[in-house]
Coordinates of C-alpha atoms in Angstrom, one line a residue:
X1 CA 0.0 0.0 0.0
X2 CA 1.3 3.4 -0.9
X3 CA 1.4 5.8 2.1
X4 CA 0.6 9.4 1.6
X5 CA 2.5 12.2 3.3
X6 CA -0.6 14.3 3.7
X7 CA -4.2 13.3 4.5
X8 CA -6.5 13.7 1.5
X9 CA -9.6 16.0 1.8
X10 CA -13.1 14.9 0.9
X11 CA -14.0 17.2 -1.8
X12 CA -17.0 19.4 -2.2
X13 CA -19.2 17.9 -4.8
X14 CA -22.5 16.3 -5.6
X15 CA -22.7 12.7 -4.7
X16 CA -24.5 10.6 -7.3
X17 CA -27.7 9.0 -6.2
X18 CA -26.9 5.3 -5.7
X19 CA -24.7 5.3 -8.7
X20 CA -22.3 2.9 -7.0
X21 CA -25.0 0.3 -6.8
X22 CA -24.2 -0.7 -10.4
X23 CA -20.8 -1.5 -12.0
X24 CA -20.7 0.6 -15.1
X25 CA -17.5 -1.1 -16.3
X26 CA -19.6 -4.0 -17.5
X27 CA -21.3 -1.8 -20.0
X28 CA -19.5 -1.7 -23.3
X29 CA -19.5 1.6 -25.2
X30 CA -21.2 1.2 -28.6
X31 CA -22.2 3.2 -31.6
X32 CA -25.7 1.8 -31.2
X33 CA -27.9 1.8 -28.2
X34 CA -27.2 -1.5 -26.5
X35 CA -28.9 -1.7 -23.1
X36 CA -27.7 -3.6 -20.0
X37 CA -30.0 -4.3 -17.1
X38 CA -29.1 -2.2 -14.1
X39 CA -30.4 -0.5 -10.9
X40 CA -33.2 -2.9 -10.2
X41 CA -35.4 -2.6 -13.3
X42 CA -33.6 0.2 -15.2
X43 CA -31.6 -0.1 -18.4
X44 CA -28.1 1.4 -18.9
X45 CA -26.0 2.0 -22.0
X46 CA -22.9 3.9 -23.2
X47 CA -23.5 5.5 -26.6
X48 CA -20.5 6.6 -28.6
X49 CA -21.0 9.9 -30.4
X50 CA -18.4 12.1 -32.2
X51 CA -16.4 14.3 -30.0
X52 CA -16.5 16.9 -32.8
X53 CA -19.8 17.1 -34.6
X54 CA -18.4 19.6 -37.1
X55 CA -15.7 17.0 -38.2
X56 CA -17.1 13.6 -37.2
X57 CA -15.1 11.8 -39.9
X58 CA -11.7 13.5 -39.8
X59 CA -11.7 13.6 -36.0
X60 CA -12.3 10.0 -34.9
X61 CA -12.4 10.7 -31.2
X62 CA -15.6 9.7 -29.5
X63 CA -17.6 10.6 -26.4
X64 CA -19.1 7.8 -24.4
X65 CA -22.5 9.0 -23.1
X66 CA -23.8 7.3 -20.0
X67 CA -27.5 6.7 -20.4
X68 CA -30.1 5.3 -18.1
X69 CA -33.8 4.6 -18.8
X70 CA -36.8 3.8 -16.6
X71 CA -39.0 1.5 -18.7
X72 CA -42.7 2.3 -19.3
X73 CA -45.2 0.4 -17.2
X74 CA -46.5 -1.2 -20.4
X75 CA -44.7 -3.0 -23.2
X76 CA -43.6 -1.0 -26.2
X77 CA -46.1 -3.1 -28.2
X78 CA -49.0 -1.8 -26.1
X79 CA -51.1 0.8 -27.9
X80 CA -50.8 3.0 -24.7
X81 CA -47.1 3.2 -25.1
X82 CA -46.4 6.9 -25.6
X83 CA -42.7 6.7 -26.4
X84 CA -39.6 7.9 -24.5
X85 CA -39.3 11.2 -22.7
X86 CA -35.8 12.5 -22.3
X87 CA -35.3 14.6 -19.1
X88 CA -32.5 16.9 -18.0
X89 CA -32.1 18.2 -14.4
X90 CA -30.3 21.4 -15.2
X91 CA -27.0 22.6 -13.8
X92 CA -25.2 23.3 -15.9
X93 CA -23.4 20.0 -15.1
X94 CA -26.3 18.1 -13.4
X95 CA -26.0 14.4 -13.7
X96 CA -28.9 12.9 -15.6
X97 CA -28.1 9.4 -14.3
X98 CA -28.4 10.5 -10.7
X99 CA -31.4 12.6 -11.5
X100 CA -33.3 9.7 -13.1
X101 CA -32.4 7.3 -10.3
X102 CA -33.6 9.8 -7.7
X103 CA -36.6 11.3 -9.4
X104 CA -37.6 9.1 -12.3
X105 CA -40.6 7.6 -10.5
X106 CA -42.1 11.0 -9.8
X107 CA -41.6 12.3 -13.3
X108 CA -43.1 9.1 -14.8
X109 CA -46.2 9.5 -12.6
X110 CA -46.4 13.2 -13.6
X111 CA -46.2 12.4 -17.3
X112 CA -48.3 9.2 -17.5
X113 CA -52.1 9.3 -18.1
X114 CA -54.5 6.4 -18.6
X115 CA -54.1 6.6 -22.3
X116 CA -50.4 7.3 -22.5
X117 CA -47.5 5.5 -20.7
X118 CA -43.9 6.6 -21.1
X119 CA -40.4 5.5 -20.7
X120 CA -38.2 8.1 -18.9
X121 CA -34.6 8.5 -20.0
X122 CA -31.7 10.7 -19.0
X123 CA -28.0 10.8 -19.6
X124 CA -24.9 12.5 -18.3
X125 CA -24.0 15.2 -20.8
X126 CA -20.4 15.7 -22.1
X127 CA -17.8 15.9 -19.3
X128 CA -20.4 15.1 -16.6
X129 CA -20.7 12.3 -14.2
X130 CA -20.2 8.8 -15.8
X131 CA -19.8 10.2 -19.4
X132 CA -16.3 10.1 -20.7
X133 CA -14.0 11.9 -21.2
X134 CA -14.8 13.7 -17.9
X135 CA -14.3 17.4 -17.4
X136 CA -12.1 17.0 -14.2
X137 CA -9.6 19.8 -14.1
X138 CA -8.0 18.6 -10.9
X139 CA -7.9 14.9 -10.9
X140 CA -6.8 15.3 -7.3
X141 CA -9.3 15.6 -4.5
X142 CA -6.7 17.1 -2.1
X143 CA -6.1 20.0 -4.5
X144 CA -9.8 20.4 -5.2
X145 CA -10.6 20.5 -1.4
X146 CA -7.8 23.0 -0.8
X147 CA -9.3 25.3 -3.5
X148 CA -12.7 25.1 -1.8
X149 CA -11.3 25.9 1.6
X150 CA -9.2 28.8 0.4
X151 CA -12.3 30.2 -1.4
X152 CA -14.3 30.1 1.7
X153 CA -11.6 31.7 3.8
X154 CA -11.4 34.7 1.5
X155 CA -14.8 35.9 2.6
X156 CA -17.7 37.5 0.7
X157 CA -17.1 38.5 -3.0
X158 CA -18.3 42.1 -2.3
X159 CA -15.7 42.8 0.4
X160 CA -13.9 45.4 -1.8
X161 CA -11.8 45.9 -4.9
X162 CA -8.9 44.0 -3.4
X163 CA -11.1 41.0 -2.9
X164 CA -12.3 41.1 -6.5
X165 CA -8.7 41.3 -7.7
X166 CA -7.8 38.2 -5.8
X167 CA -10.8 36.3 -7.0
X168 CA -10.1 37.3 -10.6
X169 CA -6.5 36.0 -10.2
X170 CA -7.8 32.7 -8.9
X171 CA -10.3 32.3 -11.7
X172 CA -7.4 32.9 -14.2
X173 CA -5.3 30.3 -12.4
X174 CA -8.2 27.8 -12.5
X175 CA -8.5 28.3 -16.3
X176 CA -4.7 27.6 -16.6
X177 CA -5.1 24.4 -14.5
X178 CA -7.9 23.1 -16.8
X179 CA -5.8 23.9 -19.9
X180 CA -2.5 22.4 -18.6
X181 CA -1.3 19.0 -19.7
X182 CA -4.2 18.1 -22.0
X183 CA -4.3 16.4 -25.3
X184 CA -5.3 19.3 -27.6
X185 CA -6.9 16.9 -30.2
X186 CA -9.2 15.3 -27.7
X187 CA -9.7 18.2 -25.3
X188 CA -13.2 17.7 -23.9
X189 CA -13.4 21.3 -22.6
X190 CA -13.5 22.6 -26.2
X191 CA -16.3 20.2 -27.1
X192 CA -18.8 20.7 -24.2
X193 CA -21.1 23.3 -25.8
X194 CA -24.8 23.1 -25.3
X195 CA -24.9 22.9 -29.1
X196 CA -22.9 19.7 -29.1
X197 CA -25.2 18.2 -26.4
X198 CA -28.3 19.1 -28.4
X199 CA -26.7 17.3 -31.4
X200 CA -26.0 14.3 -29.1
X201 CA -29.7 14.2 -28.3
X202 CA -30.5 13.9 -32.0
X203 CA -28.3 10.8 -32.0
X204 CA -30.0 9.4 -28.9
X205 CA -33.5 10.0 -30.5
X206 CA -32.4 8.2 -33.7
X207 CA -31.1 5.2 -31.7
X208 CA -34.4 5.1 -29.7
X209 CA -36.4 5.1 -32.9
X210 CA -34.3 2.2 -34.3
X211 CA -34.8 0.1 -31.2
X212 CA -38.5 0.8 -31.1
X213 CA -38.9 -0.3 -34.7
X214 CA -37.0 -3.4 -34.1
X215 CA -39.2 -4.2 -31.1
X216 CA -42.4 -3.7 -33.2
X217 CA -41.0 -5.8 -36.1
X218 CA -40.2 -8.6 -33.8
X219 CA -43.7 -8.6 -32.2
X220 CA -46.2 -11.2 -33.3
X221 CA -49.1 -9.0 -32.2
X222 CA -49.5 -7.0 -35.4
X223 CA -51.7 -9.0 -37.7
X224 CA -51.6 -8.7 -41.5
X225 CA -55.1 -7.2 -41.4
X226 CA -54.1 -4.4 -39.1
X227 CA -51.1 -3.6 -41.3
X228 CA -53.4 -3.6 -44.4
X229 CA -55.7 -1.1 -42.7
X230 CA -52.8 1.1 -41.6
X231 CA -51.5 1.3 -45.2
X232 CA -55.0 2.1 -46.6
X233 CA -55.4 4.9 -44.1
X234 CA -52.0 6.3 -44.8
X235 CA -52.5 6.2 -48.6
X236 CA -55.4 8.6 -48.2
X237 CA -53.4 11.1 -46.1
X238 CA -50.8 13.7 -47.1
X239 CA -47.2 12.5 -46.9
X240 CA -46.0 12.6 -43.3
X241 CA -42.4 13.3 -42.2
X242 CA -41.2 10.1 -40.5
X243 CA -38.1 11.7 -39.1
X244 CA -37.7 10.6 -35.4
X245 CA -38.7 13.3 -33.0
X246 CA -37.8 14.2 -29.4
X247 CA -40.0 14.2 -26.4
X248 CA -38.3 16.3 -23.8
X249 CA -38.8 17.7 -20.3
X250 CA -36.0 20.1 -19.3
X251 CA -35.6 21.9 -15.9
X252 CA -33.7 25.1 -15.3
X253 CA -30.6 25.0 -17.4
X254 CA -32.4 22.1 -19.1
X255 CA -34.6 24.8 -20.6
X256 CA -31.5 26.3 -22.2
X257 CA -30.7 22.9 -23.7
X258 CA -34.3 22.4 -24.8
X259 CA -34.4 25.9 -26.4
X260 CA -31.1 25.2 -28.2
X261 CA -32.5 21.9 -29.5
X262 CA -35.8 23.3 -30.7
X263 CA -34.1 26.3 -32.4
X264 CA -31.4 24.3 -34.0
X265 CA -33.6 21.3 -35.0
X266 CA -37.2 22.4 -35.1
X267 CA -38.2 19.5 -37.3
X268 CA -37.0 17.1 -34.6
X269 CA -39.4 18.3 -31.9
X270 CA -42.3 16.1 -30.9
X271 CA -43.3 17.3 -27.4
X272 CA -41.2 19.7 -25.3
X273 CA -41.8 21.0 -21.7
X274 CA -39.4 23.7 -20.4
X275 CA -39.8 24.3 -16.7
X276 CA -38.0 26.9 -14.6
X277 CA -37.1 29.0 -17.7
X278 CA -33.6 30.6 -18.1
X279 CA -33.4 33.5 -20.5
X280 CA -31.3 32.1 -23.4
X281 CA -29.9 35.6 -24.4
X282 CA -28.8 36.4 -20.8
X283 CA -27.2 32.9 -20.7
X284 CA -25.5 33.3 -24.1
X285 CA -24.1 36.7 -23.0
X286 CA -22.7 35.0 -19.9
X287 CA -24.1 37.9 -17.8
X288 CA -26.4 35.9 -15.5
X289 CA -28.0 39.2 -14.7
X290 CA -31.8 38.3 -14.9
X291 CA -31.9 35.5 -12.4
X292 CA -32.4 37.2 -9.1
X293 CA -35.4 39.5 -9.9
X294 CA -37.7 37.6 -7.5
X295 CA -35.3 36.1 -5.1
X296 CA -36.0 38.5 -2.2
X297 CA -39.8 37.8 -2.7
X298 CA -39.0 34.1 -2.3
X299 CA -37.3 34.9 1.0
X300 CA -40.3 36.9 2.1
X301 CA -42.4 33.8 1.5
X302 CA -40.3 32.0 4.1
X303 CA -41.1 34.6 6.8
X304 CA -44.7 34.7 5.8
X305 CA -45.4 31.0 5.7
X306 CA -43.4 30.4 8.9
X307 CA -45.7 32.9 10.8
X308 CA -48.8 31.5 9.1
X309 CA -47.7 28.0 10.1
X310 CA -47.5 28.8 13.7
X311 CA -46.0 26.0 15.9
X312 CA -45.3 24.0 12.8
X313 CA -42.4 26.4 12.2
X314 CA -39.5 26.1 14.6
X315 CA -38.8 29.8 14.4
X316 CA -42.3 30.9 15.5
X317 CA -43.0 32.2 18.9
X318 CA -46.4 32.6 20.5
X319 CA -45.8 36.3 21.1
X320 CA -45.3 37.0 17.3
X321 CA -47.8 39.4 15.8
X322 CA -46.6 39.2 12.2
X323 CA -44.0 37.7 9.9
X324 CA -41.8 40.7 10.7
X325 CA -41.1 39.3 14.1
X326 CA -39.7 36.1 12.6
X327 CA -37.7 38.1 10.1
X328 CA -36.3 40.5 12.7
X329 CA -35.0 37.7 14.9
X330 CA -33.2 36.0 12.0
X331 CA -31.8 39.3 10.7
X332 CA -30.5 40.1 14.2
X333 CA -28.8 36.6 14.2
X334 CA -27.2 37.3 10.7
X335 CA -26.0 40.7 11.9
X336 CA -24.4 39.1 15.0
X337 CA -22.5 36.7 12.8
X338 CA -21.4 39.4 10.5
X339 CA -19.9 41.2 13.4
X340 CA -18.6 38.1 15.2
X341 CA -18.6 34.7 13.4
X342 CA -19.4 31.7 15.6
X343 CA -16.7 29.2 16.5
X344 CA -17.4 25.6 15.7
X345 CA -15.4 22.4 16.3
X346 CA -16.2 19.2 14.4
X347 CA -13.8 16.4 15.4
X348 CA -10.5 18.0 14.7
X349 CA -11.8 20.5 12.1
X350 CA -11.9 24.1 13.4
X351 CA -14.2 26.5 11.5
X352 CA -16.0 29.7 12.0
X353 CA -19.7 30.0 11.0
X354 CA -20.3 33.2 9.1
X355 CA -23.3 35.2 7.8
X356 CA -22.4 34.0 4.3
X357 CA -22.7 30.4 5.5
X358 CA -26.2 31.0 6.8
X359 CA -27.3 32.9 3.7
X360 CA -26.1 30.1 1.5
X361 CA -28.2 27.6 3.5
X362 CA -31.3 29.9 3.2
X363 CA -30.7 30.4 -0.5
X364 CA -30.6 26.6 -1.1
X365 CA -34.0 26.2 0.6
X366 CA -35.6 28.8 -1.6
X367 CA -35.4 26.3 -4.5
X368 CA -37.7 23.8 -2.8
X369 CA -39.9 25.6 -0.1
X370 CA -42.5 22.9 0.3
X371 CA -40.1 20.3 1.4
X372 CA -37.2 22.4 2.8
X373 CA -38.7 25.4 4.7
X374 CA -39.6 23.3 7.7
X375 CA -36.1 21.8 7.8
X376 CA -34.5 25.2 7.3
X377 CA -36.5 26.6 10.3
X378 CA -35.2 23.9 12.5
X379 CA -31.6 24.4 11.4
X380 CA -31.8 28.2 12.0
X381 CA -33.6 27.8 15.3
X382 CA -30.9 25.4 16.5
X383 CA -28.1 27.7 15.3
X384 CA -29.7 30.7 16.9
X385 CA -29.7 28.8 20.2
X386 CA -26.0 27.9 19.8
X387 CA -26.2 24.5 18.1
X388 CA -24.5 24.8 14.8
X389 CA -24.1 21.1 14.0
X390 CA -26.9 20.8 11.3
X391 CA -25.8 24.1 9.8
X392 CA -22.2 23.0 9.5
X393 CA -23.2 19.7 7.9
X394 CA -25.2 21.7 5.3
X395 CA -22.1 23.7 4.4
X396 CA -20.6 20.5 3.1
X397 CA -16.9 21.5 3.5
X398 CA -14.0 19.2 2.8
X399 CA -13.1 17.3 5.9
X400 CA -10.5 14.8 7.2
X401 CA -13.1 12.1 7.5
X402 CA -12.7 9.3 5.0
X403 CA -9.5 11.0 3.9
X404 CA -8.4 9.1 0.8
X405 CA -10.1 6.4 -1.2
X406 CA -7.0 4.5 -2.3
X407 CA -9.1 2.2 -4.5
X408 CA -10.4 5.2 -6.5
X409 CA -13.7 7.0 -6.0
X410 CA -16.8 6.8 -8.2
X411 CA -18.2 10.1 -6.8
X412 CA -18.9 12.9 -9.2
X413 CA -16.7 15.6 -7.7
X414 CA -15.9 17.7 -10.7
X415 CA -19.3 19.2 -11.2
X416 CA -18.0 22.8 -10.7
X417 CA -15.3 22.1 -13.4
X418 CA -18.0 20.8 -15.8
X419 CA -20.3 23.8 -15.0
X420 CA -17.6 26.2 -16.0
X421 CA -16.8 24.3 -19.2
X422 CA -20.4 24.4 -20.3
X423 CA -21.5 27.8 -19.1
X424 CA -18.3 29.7 -20.0
X425 CA -17.9 27.9 -23.3
X426 CA -21.5 28.8 -24.3
X427 CA -21.3 32.4 -23.1
X428 CA -19.6 35.4 -24.6
X429 CA -15.9 35.7 -23.6
X430 CA -15.4 37.3 -20.2
X431 CA -11.6 37.3 -20.1
X432 CA -11.3 41.1 -20.6
X433 CA -13.3 41.7 -17.4
X434 CA -11.6 44.2 -15.0
X435 CA -11.8 44.3 -11.2
X436 CA -13.8 47.6 -11.4
X437 CA -16.2 46.1 -14.0
X438 CA -16.8 43.0 -11.9
X439 CA -17.4 45.0 -8.8
X440 CA -20.0 47.0 -10.7
X441 CA -21.6 43.7 -11.8
X442 CA -21.8 42.5 -8.2
X443 CA -23.5 45.7 -7.2
X444 CA -26.0 45.3 -10.0
X445 CA -26.9 41.8 -8.7
X446 CA -27.2 43.3 -5.2
X447 CA -29.7 45.8 -6.5
X448 CA -32.0 42.8 -7.2
X449 CA -31.0 40.7 -4.3
X450 CA -28.9 42.3 -1.5
X451 CA -28.7 39.0 0.3
X452 CA -27.7 36.6 -2.5
X453 CA -26.3 38.8 -5.3
X454 CA -22.6 38.5 -4.2
X455 CA -22.6 34.7 -4.2
X456 CA -24.4 34.5 -7.5
X457 CA -21.6 36.5 -9.1
X458 CA -19.3 33.4 -8.7
X459 CA -20.8 31.8 -11.8
X460 CA -19.7 34.6 -14.1
X461 CA -16.4 35.0 -12.1
X462 CA -15.3 31.5 -13.2
X463 CA -15.6 32.6 -16.9
X464 CA -13.2 35.5 -16.5
X465 CA -10.3 33.0 -16.8
X466 CA -11.8 30.4 -19.0
X467 CA -9.6 29.7 -22.0
X468 CA -11.7 27.5 -24.3
X469 CA -14.0 28.5 -27.1
X470 CA -16.0 25.6 -28.7
X471 CA -16.2 25.8 -32.4
X472 CA -19.7 24.3 -32.5
X473 CA -21.6 27.3 -31.0
X474 CA -25.2 28.2 -31.7
X475 CA -25.9 31.8 -30.8
X476 CA -29.6 32.1 -31.7
X477 CA -32.1 33.2 -32.5
X478 CA -34.0 31.0 -30.1
X479 CA -37.2 30.5 -32.0
X480 CA -39.2 27.9 -34.0
X481 CA -41.7 27.9 -36.8
X482 CA -45.3 27.3 -36.0
X483 CA -45.9 23.7 -35.0
X484 CA -47.8 21.4 -37.3
X485 CA -49.3 18.2 -35.8
X486 CA -49.5 16.6 -39.2
X487 CA -45.7 16.1 -39.0
X488 CA -44.3 18.5 -41.6
X489 CA -40.6 18.5 -42.3
X490 CA -38.8 21.2 -40.5
X491 CA -41.6 22.1 -38.1
X492 CA -42.3 21.0 -34.5
X493 CA -45.1 18.5 -34.1
X494 CA -46.4 20.4 -31.1
X495 CA -45.8 23.9 -29.6
X496 CA -43.6 24.1 -26.5
X497 CA -45.2 24.2 -23.1
X498 CA -43.4 26.5 -20.7
X499 CA -43.9 25.9 -17.0
X500 CA -43.0 28.3 -14.1
X501 CA -43.8 29.0 -10.5
X502 CA -45.3 32.4 -9.6
X503 CA -42.1 33.4 -7.7
X504 CA -38.9 31.6 -8.7
X505 CA -35.7 32.4 -6.8
X506 CA -33.4 32.0 -9.9
X507 CA -35.5 31.8 -13.1
X508 CA -38.3 34.4 -12.7
X509 CA -41.7 34.0 -14.3
X510 CA -41.0 36.9 -16.7
X511 CA -38.4 34.6 -18.4
X512 CA -41.1 32.1 -19.4
X513 CA -43.4 34.7 -20.9
X514 CA -40.5 36.2 -22.9
X515 CA -39.2 32.9 -24.2
X516 CA -42.8 31.8 -25.2
X517 CA -43.2 34.8 -27.5
X518 CA -40.5 33.4 -29.8
X519 CA -42.2 30.0 -30.3
X520 CA -45.6 30.4 -32.0
X521 CA -48.5 28.6 -30.4
X522 CA -46.6 28.1 -27.1
X523 CA -48.1 29.0 -23.8
X524 CA -47.0 29.5 -20.2
X525 CA -48.4 27.3 -17.4
X526 CA -47.9 29.2 -14.2
X527 CA -48.5 27.4 -10.8
X528 CA -48.9 29.8 -7.9
X529 CA -46.2 28.3 -5.7
X530 CA -42.9 29.8 -4.7
X531 CA -39.8 27.8 -5.6
X532 CA -37.6 26.8 -8.5
X533 CA -40.1 25.5 -11.0
X534 CA -43.4 23.9 -10.2
X535 CA -42.9 20.1 -10.1
X536 CA -41.7 20.0 -6.5
X537 CA -44.9 21.5 -5.2
X538 CA -48.0 19.2 -5.5
X539 CA -50.6 20.5 -8.0
X540 CA -53.3 18.5 -9.7
X541 CA -54.1 21.3 -12.2
X542 CA -50.5 21.3 -13.4
X543 CA -50.3 17.6 -13.6
X544 CA -53.5 17.3 -15.7
X545 CA -52.2 19.8 -18.3
X546 CA -48.8 18.0 -18.5
X547 CA -50.4 14.6 -18.9
X548 CA -52.7 15.8 -21.6
X549 CA -49.9 17.5 -23.4
X550 CA -47.6 14.4 -23.5
X551 CA -50.6 12.3 -24.6
X552 CA -51.9 14.5 -27.4
X553 CA -49.6 17.5 -28.0
X554 CA -52.5 19.8 -27.4
X555 CA -52.3 23.0 -25.5
X556 CA -54.9 25.5 -24.3
X557 CA -55.3 28.6 -26.6
X558 CA -54.1 30.9 -23.8
X559 CA -51.7 30.9 -20.9
X560 CA -52.9 28.9 -17.8
X561 CA -52.8 29.8 -14.1
X562 CA -52.9 26.8 -11.8
X563 CA -53.4 26.7 -8.1
X564 CA -50.8 24.7 -6.0
X565 CA -52.3 22.1 -3.7
X566 CA -50.0 22.8 -0.8
X567 CA -47.8 25.4 0.8
X568 CA -44.9 25.2 3.4
X569 CA -45.7 24.5 7.0
X570 CA -49.3 23.3 6.1
X571 CA -50.8 19.8 6.0
X572 CA -51.5 18.7 2.5
X573 CA -54.4 16.3 2.0
X574 CA -53.5 15.7 -1.7
X575 CA -49.9 14.9 -0.9
X576 CA -49.0 11.2 -1.5
X577 CA -46.3 10.6 1.1
X578 CA -46.0 6.9 0.2
X579 CA -45.5 7.6 -3.5
X580 CA -42.9 10.3 -2.8
X581 CA -40.9 8.1 -0.4
X582 CA -39.3 6.3 -3.4
X583 CA -38.3 9.6 -5.0
X584 CA -36.8 11.1 -1.9
X585 CA -35.1 7.9 -0.6
X586 CA -31.7 9.6 -1.1
X587 CA -32.8 13.0 0.2
X588 CA -29.4 14.0 1.7
X589 CA -27.4 13.4 -1.4
X590 CA -29.4 16.1 -3.3
X591 CA -28.3 18.8 -1.0
X592 CA -25.4 20.2 -3.1
X593 CA -27.3 22.0 -5.8
X594 CA -26.0 23.5 -9.1
X595 CA -27.2 27.1 -9.7
X596 CA -29.7 26.2 -12.4
X597 CA -30.9 22.9 -11.3
X598 CA -34.3 22.1 -9.7
X599 CA -33.2 18.8 -8.3
X600 CA -29.5 18.8 -7.7

């Protein structure tokens, strides 16, 4: 055994949902979609696609996409089989494999109606998770953990011009790290654009279509008479475009991916739901300036529902007369930490708990109020009474525990690296950014969200030193021709359904209305909950519209406003606790969330 001079640090990163329960090394990469049984009833595959879609022949390098599918509850030969829905959790850099294992059952229940049953599929995009090559700039968990600890020790990004200069220098060094020692011909960072991932989805859709046709051809259930009737019916109809089409449900950054796909390949769209909508132009400009418009309103919702919830909220006191009382106590606690951080000892790890730590914990809960507000209230109440254990665990810092996995780890720890590769490669170059300009940017974000603007700036910060510019780069316009259900070449088969919450902390409702204007026939379904998207708050109205859309492709003529069935700190009679248990079995591992991800 090789002994290490220094103990390794457990890195900050998203832990994949039960990914280690299956040995992916038994799956052979293939240019066709060859499934292997995995994860107790799922199907796994590694699909080889060109690294460079602009030169797929001259550049023979390939990407191995890790794919997992949850089969439909009916056979593909059943007339109720509605095809495969590809889902993306957002991120950028969210693992589709983790996402499907953790949330596939919920999404399948949301999509399936009596007349239409669907397979749900997801994949790890380029550089992400189990897909290879991986976008791991460090390849060393000790170094990654050291970077995280130093970043935290530096303090808040808006501490002054010197702080901004230091952070810009670190961003530049990080870019150099990612560039150093790489094979320039097969450099994954230069081929991780959303445009390339959209093209990958075309390949996946084509392979799914081949498999489905093979299944039908091998079935003995289709009689010659039925085939004769089908041909007679088709002979009396106009010619239909038989090109395979995508059924898609994208969340948060997944709406960017969906918008790219629809705009680049409109004739490949079958059904498409985009939920928690990011503005594609703001994203393409790499400004990330429109996200926090409603964030403070989402925070107000915490105070208000806590007071309304009474004793169900751990922060409530019987002497409270309004939500202002709850807010004032927490604000006083934050101010005290700003003045004097709290000491905390965990085993042999010595840290100080800061105002920024608490704000980051609060911000995370704003994504998912229905499930997380009650837990947040408990964490804050304990911290305000001197017990920082739960708060510290939520910070998820590198620790000495489980110091080094000498056998090699299967954890997905390079999600931040992959996020930079995707977002910075897609966005306009930021390398000319000055310290004064970046400080102005932070102040602009703070004008929308004084509490969370400084930390949000870290996304753009990582792009100021990013050295890669993918050649395959779609830059708009993000629009489609009017949909035609008769399957006309070059046109979507159905208009896009945009879904949003009323108050979203990172993708405001206004984004959905703006995006829908550029896709004729599309509508916005707004559910009146607070949180990132609508799917994590129970709502029968929303579910009915989604099921009808996937079954028929039909949308109402006008935008739809749906009532949520539940709100935080309240009992919910329509909430199916037993059904959700499967989905949230791995609750703790979803705690490290990417900025534009509803689920992780």
